[in-house]
């Protein structure tokens, strides 16, 4: 579905991604794990066209997308939930969700998807008129995921959805990610919480200093001695 081929990305003179190649297949949950500053967020930003690949290619269902603008990339079916959620605190829950559907014109489809996201997170339905900024951290993360789903993406990119949340809330968010995937959305999950991420993923990549250093099934990565000592605290 999506392939990065030998991608280099820079911030000015600082090289953040080095020869990154990876692939995400239709229907999968793929996770990218790595330490702080490894380049995980930059990988997502490069897929979305917010940062530009200086070298290499990004291919979406056979079509190169690395020269498209971010909104053209969203229109193809790729939505990102950025790190830190970035919801609009003064807009209501409903208005935040409407923004996720801003490229769509199919009113009935939008209503159906609103029902769908409210069925995933009933608490958001209860709070639909409340300003986004009054929600708890976990609810804001739910809202950010739902807003991305309102674009009806084929591929959902998630940047550290567990960041700063209590363990019980993290469990809920990860369970919902699995449900969204089971309902047909492919997921690329960036996480520092490697243990949880590998438990729900089909495959994983490990990133260090801007490079992919390991790629395997999630099951094998969970059992890999290097991964266990460096990322799973075992
Ligand atoms: P984190 O988990 O902390 O978000 P990450 O793995 O997502 O880490 P990135 O945020 O992609 O890592 O950062 C990769 C590298 O690029 C780091 O060395 C970081 O300092 C650098 N970097 C990120 N954003 C910028 C920026 N706007 N300007 C300059 N350097 C940046």
mmCIF file with all atom_site columns, C-alpha atoms in Angstrom, residues 29-31 33 178 194-205 214-225 227-228 232 234:
data_model
loop_
_atom_site.group_PDB
_atom_site.id
_atom_site.type_symbol
_atom_site.label_atom_id
_atom_site.label_alt_id
_atom_site.label_comp_id
_atom_site.label_asym_id
_atom_site.label_entity_id
_atom_site.label_seq_id
_atom_site.pdbx_PDB_ins_code
_atom_site.Cartn_x
_atom_site.Cartn_y
_atom_site.Cartn_z
_atom_site.occupancy
_atom_site.B_iso_or_equiv
_atom_site.pdbx_formal_charge
_atom_site.auth_seq_id
_atom_site.auth_comp_id
_atom_site.auth_asym_id
_atom_site.auth_atom_id
_atom_site.pdbx_PDB_model_num
ATOM 1  C CA . UNK A 1 29  ? -0.841 -2.661  11.786 1.00 0.00 ? 29  UNK A CA 1
ATOM 2  C CA . UNK A 1 30  ? 2.827  -1.772  11.377 1.00 0.00 ? 30  UNK A CA 1
ATOM 3  C CA . UNK A 1 31  ? 4.732  -0.137  14.206 1.00 0.00 ? 31  UNK A CA 1
ATOM 4  C CA . UNK A 1 33  ? 9.658  1.987   17.512 1.00 0.00 ? 33  UNK A CA 1
ATOM 5  C CA . UNK A 1 178 ? -7.116 -2.835  16.879 1.00 0.00 ? 178 UNK A CA 1
ATOM 6  C CA . UNK A 1 194 ? 7.368  -0.562  22.282 1.00 0.00 ? 194 UNK A CA 1
ATOM 7  C CA . UNK A 1 195 ? 5.912  -3.332  24.382 1.00 0.00 ? 195 UNK A CA 1
ATOM 8  C CA . UNK A 1 196 ? 2.280  -2.312  23.846 1.00 0.00 ? 196 UNK A CA 1
ATOM 9  C CA . UNK A 1 197 ? 2.817  -1.362  20.217 1.00 0.00 ? 197 UNK A CA 1
ATOM 10 C CA . UNK A 1 198 ? 4.415  -4.707  19.317 1.00 0.00 ? 198 UNK A CA 1
ATOM 11 C CA . UNK A 1 199 ? 1.592  -6.564  21.066 1.00 0.00 ? 199 UNK A CA 1
ATOM 12 C CA . UNK A 1 200 ? -1.019 -5.186  18.673 1.00 0.00 ? 200 UNK A CA 1
ATOM 13 C CA . UNK A 1 201 ? 1.126  -4.906  15.524 1.00 0.00 ? 201 UNK A CA 1
ATOM 14 C CA . UNK A 1 202 ? 1.634  -7.452  12.764 1.00 0.00 ? 202 UNK A CA 1
ATOM 15 C CA . UNK A 1 203 ? 5.126  -6.192  11.890 1.00 0.00 ? 203 UNK A CA 1
ATOM 16 C CA . UNK A 1 204 ? 7.571  -3.671  13.277 1.00 0.00 ? 204 UNK A CA 1
ATOM 17 C CA . UNK A 1 205 ? 10.584 -1.567  12.384 1.00 0.00 ? 205 UNK A CA 1
ATOM 18 C CA . UNK A 1 214 ? 15.675 -3.914  12.284 1.00 0.00 ? 214 UNK A CA 1
ATOM 19 C CA . UNK A 1 215 ? 12.545 -5.128  10.521 1.00 0.00 ? 215 UNK A CA 1
ATOM 20 C CA . UNK A 1 216 ? 10.599 -8.246  11.485 1.00 0.00 ? 216 UNK A CA 1
ATOM 21 C CA . UNK A 1 217 ? 7.268  -9.654  12.555 1.00 0.00 ? 217 UNK A CA 1
ATOM 22 C CA . UNK A 1 218 ? 6.070  -8.064  15.797 1.00 0.00 ? 218 UNK A CA 1
ATOM 23 C CA . UNK A 1 219 ? 6.210  -11.486 17.447 1.00 0.00 ? 219 UNK A CA 1
ATOM 24 C CA . UNK A 1 220 ? 9.884  -11.951 16.558 1.00 0.00 ? 220 UNK A CA 1
ATOM 25 C CA . UNK A 1 221 ? 10.793 -8.417  17.674 1.00 0.00 ? 221 UNK A CA 1
ATOM 26 C CA . UNK A 1 222 ? 9.118  -9.054  21.039 1.00 0.00 ? 222 UNK A CA 1
ATOM 27 C CA . UNK A 1 223 ? 11.388 -12.065 21.480 1.00 0.00 ? 223 UNK A CA 1
ATOM 28 C CA . UNK A 1 224 ? 14.541 -10.452 20.107 1.00 0.00 ? 224 UNK A CA 1
ATOM 29 C CA . UNK A 1 225 ? 17.215 -10.083 22.822 1.00 0.00 ? 225 UNK A CA 1
ATOM 30 C CA . UNK A 1 227 ? 14.951 -5.282  21.366 1.00 0.00 ? 227 UNK A CA 1
ATOM 31 C CA . UNK A 1 228 ? 14.105 -6.671  24.784 1.00 0.00 ? 228 UNK A CA 1
ATOM 32 C CA . UNK A 1 232 ? 11.308 -3.409  26.456 1.00 0.00 ? 232 UNK A CA 1
ATOM 33 C CA . UNK A 1 234 ? 13.850 -6.687  30.111 1.00 0.00 ? 234 UNK A CA 1
#
